[in-house]
């Protein structure tokens, strides 16, 4: 899922709002949540996400052996993917340390996505209950559309 606007300060990308709804409506975590697009658009542009989220969207459409993943990615090309890098990995480890100290633990993939969003200092929009921990919401601004 996209992480609000204003991700890492060196990662400013612009998107037309029509790029976002097309893929968000088909994302596995967005099923049954009509306000996903509205919530993301309220944050404004640029629309940014973790490169892991790009994979999750693509993973939802592959399977024919003939899927043109580049073409599918271009359908939401206005959403800029933020690369997983060492700083994000270090931040994820710090976050996991804090979570575990509080009695929680997150899956590595989810934690890397959260760390990507946290590195921006902006709101993290999700539609996934895996991000429902008090400790995580104390560390960062999380808007969980499943909880609203």
mmCIF file of C-alpha atoms in Angstrom:
data_model
loop_
_atom_site.group_PDB
_atom_site.id
_atom_site.type_symbol
_atom_site.label_atom_id
_atom_site.label_comp_id
_atom_site.label_asym_id
_atom_site.label_seq_id
_atom_site.Cartn_x
_atom_site.Cartn_y
_atom_site.Cartn_z
ATOM 1 C CA UNK A 1 0.000 0.000 0.000
ATOM 2 C CA UNK A 2 1.169 3.484 -0.561
ATOM 3 C CA UNK A 3 2.622 5.234 2.373
ATOM 4 C CA UNK A 4 1.100 8.733 2.463
ATOM 5 C CA UNK A 5 2.935 11.601 0.913
ATOM 6 C CA UNK A 6 6.338 13.008 1.626
ATOM 7 C CA UNK A 7 8.441 9.886 1.907
ATOM 8 C CA UNK A 8 12.241 10.186 2.217
ATOM 9 C CA UNK A 9 13.219 13.732 1.467
ATOM 10 C CA UNK A 10 15.271 12.773 -1.572
ATOM 11 C CA UNK A 11 12.433 10.745 -3.091
ATOM 12 C CA UNK A 12 9.952 13.266 -4.415
ATOM 13 C CA UNK A 13 7.839 11.895 -7.254
ATOM 14 C CA UNK A 14 4.612 13.215 -8.734
ATOM 15 C CA UNK A 15 1.638 11.204 -9.865
ATOM 16 C CA UNK A 16 -1.700 11.844 -11.392
ATOM 17 C CA UNK A 17 -4.482 10.748 -9.108
ATOM 18 C CA UNK A 18 -5.792 8.444 -11.828
ATOM 19 C CA UNK A 19 -2.680 6.250 -11.431
ATOM 20 C CA UNK A 20 -3.463 5.402 -7.835
ATOM 21 C CA UNK A 21 -7.078 4.176 -7.944
ATOM 22 C CA UNK A 22 -6.493 1.736 -10.767
ATOM 23 C CA UNK A 23 -4.094 -0.469 -8.823
ATOM 24 C CA UNK A 24 -5.235 0.239 -5.267
ATOM 25 C CA UNK A 25 -8.674 -1.164 -5.937
ATOM 26 C CA UNK A 26 -7.075 -4.489 -6.882
ATOM 27 C CA UNK A 27 -4.510 -4.725 -4.090
ATOM 28 C CA UNK A 28 -5.176 -7.677 -1.781
ATOM 29 C CA UNK A 29 -5.308 -5.472 1.309
ATOM 30 C CA UNK A 30 -7.687 -2.991 -0.288
ATOM 31 C CA UNK A 31 -10.456 -5.463 -1.060
ATOM 32 C CA UNK A 32 -13.703 -4.434 0.557
ATOM 33 C CA UNK A 33 -12.404 -1.033 1.645
ATOM 34 C CA UNK A 34 -14.044 1.626 -0.543
ATOM 35 C CA UNK A 35 -12.211 4.574 1.030
ATOM 36 C CA UNK A 36 -8.641 3.470 0.226
ATOM 37 C CA UNK A 37 -8.326 5.757 -2.783
ATOM 38 C CA UNK A 38 -9.971 8.657 -0.976
ATOM 39 C CA UNK A 39 -7.642 8.308 2.015
ATOM 40 C CA UNK A 40 -4.520 8.226 -0.140
ATOM 41 C CA UNK A 41 -5.657 11.158 -2.267
ATOM 42 C CA UNK A 42 -6.357 13.237 0.869
ATOM 43 C CA UNK A 43 -2.646 13.051 1.691
ATOM 44 C CA UNK A 44 -1.836 14.662 -1.606
ATOM 45 C CA UNK A 45 1.048 14.104 -3.917
ATOM 46 C CA UNK A 46 3.637 12.799 -4.329
ATOM 47 C CA UNK A 47 2.372 9.231 -3.972
ATOM 48 C CA UNK A 48 5.146 7.026 -2.668
ATOM 49 C CA UNK A 49 5.394 3.426 -1.559
ATOM 50 C CA UNK A 50 7.904 0.798 -0.580
ATOM 51 C CA UNK A 51 9.435 -1.277 -3.366
ATOM 52 C CA UNK A 52 8.130 -4.268 -1.380
ATOM 53 C CA UNK A 53 4.595 -2.973 -1.908
ATOM 54 C CA UNK A 54 5.236 -2.766 -5.645
ATOM 55 C CA UNK A 55 6.133 -6.442 -5.519
ATOM 56 C CA UNK A 56 2.952 -7.227 -3.564
ATOM 57 C CA UNK A 57 0.810 -5.558 -6.236
ATOM 58 C CA UNK A 58 2.645 -7.357 -9.041
ATOM 59 C CA UNK A 59 2.426 -10.646 -7.176
ATOM 60 C CA UNK A 60 -1.345 -10.242 -7.201
ATOM 61 C CA UNK A 61 -1.511 -10.308 -11.005
ATOM 62 C CA UNK A 62 1.128 -12.870 -12.019
ATOM 63 C CA UNK A 63 0.407 -16.490 -12.709
ATOM 64 C CA UNK A 64 -0.215 -16.860 -16.412
ATOM 65 C CA UNK A 65 3.452 -17.271 -17.254
ATOM 66 C CA UNK A 66 2.954 -14.441 -19.724
ATOM 67 C CA UNK A 67 2.370 -11.459 -17.448
ATOM 68 C CA UNK A 68 4.172 -8.357 -18.620
ATOM 69 C CA UNK A 69 5.162 -7.081 -15.177
ATOM 70 C CA UNK A 70 6.705 -3.926 -16.648
ATOM 71 C CA UNK A 71 3.391 -3.063 -18.293
ATOM 72 C CA UNK A 72 1.494 -3.720 -15.073
ATOM 73 C CA UNK A 73 3.967 -1.536 -13.147
ATOM 74 C CA UNK A 74 3.444 1.248 -15.675
ATOM 75 C CA UNK A 75 -0.273 1.205 -14.829
ATOM 76 C CA UNK A 76 0.656 2.741 -11.495
ATOM 77 C CA UNK A 77 3.819 4.442 -12.701
ATOM 78 C CA UNK A 78 2.815 7.674 -10.970
ATOM 79 C CA UNK A 79 3.437 5.992 -7.627
ATOM 80 C CA UNK A 80 7.128 6.253 -6.858
ATOM 81 C CA UNK A 81 8.753 3.235 -5.226
ATOM 82 C CA UNK A 82 11.279 3.898 -2.489
ATOM 83 C CA UNK A 83 14.224 1.557 -2.570
ATOM 84 C CA UNK A 84 15.056 -0.774 0.260
ATOM 85 C CA UNK A 85 18.504 0.258 1.412
ATOM 86 C CA UNK A 86 20.810 -0.175 4.378
ATOM 87 C CA UNK A 87 19.345 2.807 6.263
ATOM 88 C CA UNK A 88 15.851 1.306 5.949
ATOM 89 C CA UNK A 89 17.191 -2.077 7.123
ATOM 90 C CA UNK A 90 18.824 -0.438 10.148
ATOM 91 C CA UNK A 91 15.625 1.440 10.941
ATOM 92 C CA UNK A 92 13.629 -1.798 10.689
ATOM 93 C CA UNK A 93 16.026 -3.469 13.119
ATOM 94 C CA UNK A 94 15.676 -0.568 15.568
ATOM 95 C CA UNK A 95 11.911 -0.775 15.289
ATOM 96 C CA UNK A 96 11.901 -4.558 15.790
ATOM 97 C CA UNK A 97 14.074 -4.104 18.883
ATOM 98 C CA UNK A 98 11.550 -1.652 20.333
ATOM 99 C CA UNK A 99 8.595 -3.824 19.355
ATOM 100 C CA UNK A 100 10.124 -6.911 20.957
ATOM 101 C CA UNK A 101 10.899 -4.972 24.107
ATOM 102 C CA UNK A 102 7.176 -4.192 24.260
ATOM 103 C CA UNK A 103 6.198 -7.820 23.689
ATOM 104 C CA UNK A 104 5.376 -7.506 19.980
ATOM 105 C CA UNK A 105 7.115 -8.780 16.881
ATOM 106 C CA UNK A 106 6.411 -8.038 13.223
ATOM 107 C CA UNK A 107 7.121 -10.075 10.123
ATOM 108 C CA UNK A 108 10.275 -8.878 8.369
ATOM 109 C CA UNK A 109 8.438 -7.799 5.191
ATOM 110 C CA UNK A 110 5.878 -5.750 7.127
ATOM 111 C CA UNK A 111 8.577 -4.196 9.269
ATOM 112 C CA UNK A 112 10.632 -3.172 6.217
ATOM 113 C CA UNK A 113 7.526 -1.551 4.736
ATOM 114 C CA UNK A 114 6.843 0.285 8.010
ATOM 115 C CA UNK A 115 10.483 1.364 8.299
ATOM 116 C CA UNK A 116 10.342 2.783 4.772
ATOM 117 C CA UNK A 117 7.334 4.866 5.752
ATOM 118 C CA UNK A 118 8.825 5.874 9.101
ATOM 119 C CA UNK A 119 11.969 7.138 7.403
ATOM 120 C CA UNK A 120 9.807 9.824 5.814
ATOM 121 C CA UNK A 121 8.234 11.137 8.990
ATOM 122 C CA UNK A 122 4.840 11.195 7.309
ATOM 123 C CA UNK A 123 1.629 9.235 7.757
ATOM 124 C CA UNK A 124 1.691 5.513 6.945
ATOM 125 C CA UNK A 125 -1.564 4.415 5.299
ATOM 126 C CA UNK A 126 -2.356 0.720 5.499
ATOM 127 C CA UNK A 127 -5.337 -1.560 5.069
ATOM 128 C CA UNK A 128 -3.809 -4.476 6.917
ATOM 129 C CA UNK A 129 -4.302 -5.515 10.524
ATOM 130 C CA UNK A 130 -0.703 -6.794 10.700
ATOM 131 C CA UNK A 131 0.236 -3.201 11.512
ATOM 132 C CA UNK A 132 -2.071 -3.021 14.547
ATOM 133 C CA UNK A 133 0.290 -2.790 17.492
ATOM 134 C CA UNK A 134 0.285 -0.126 20.175
ATOM 135 C CA UNK A 135 4.058 0.001 20.104
ATOM 136 C CA UNK A 136 4.169 0.660 16.340
ATOM 137 C CA UNK A 137 1.565 3.398 16.546
ATOM 138 C CA UNK A 138 3.619 5.020 19.292
ATOM 139 C CA UNK A 139 6.630 5.086 16.946
ATOM 140 C CA UNK A 140 4.886 6.520 13.905
ATOM 141 C CA UNK A 141 1.643 7.932 12.538
ATOM 142 C CA UNK A 142 -0.298 4.906 11.216
ATOM 143 C CA UNK A 143 -3.687 5.199 9.543
ATOM 144 C CA UNK A 144 -5.195 1.741 9.268
ATOM 145 C CA UNK A 145 -8.205 1.825 6.983
ATOM 146 C CA UNK A 146 -9.338 -1.578 8.251
ATOM 147 C CA UNK A 147 -9.740 -0.110 11.717
ATOM 148 C CA UNK A 148 -11.800 2.896 10.669
#
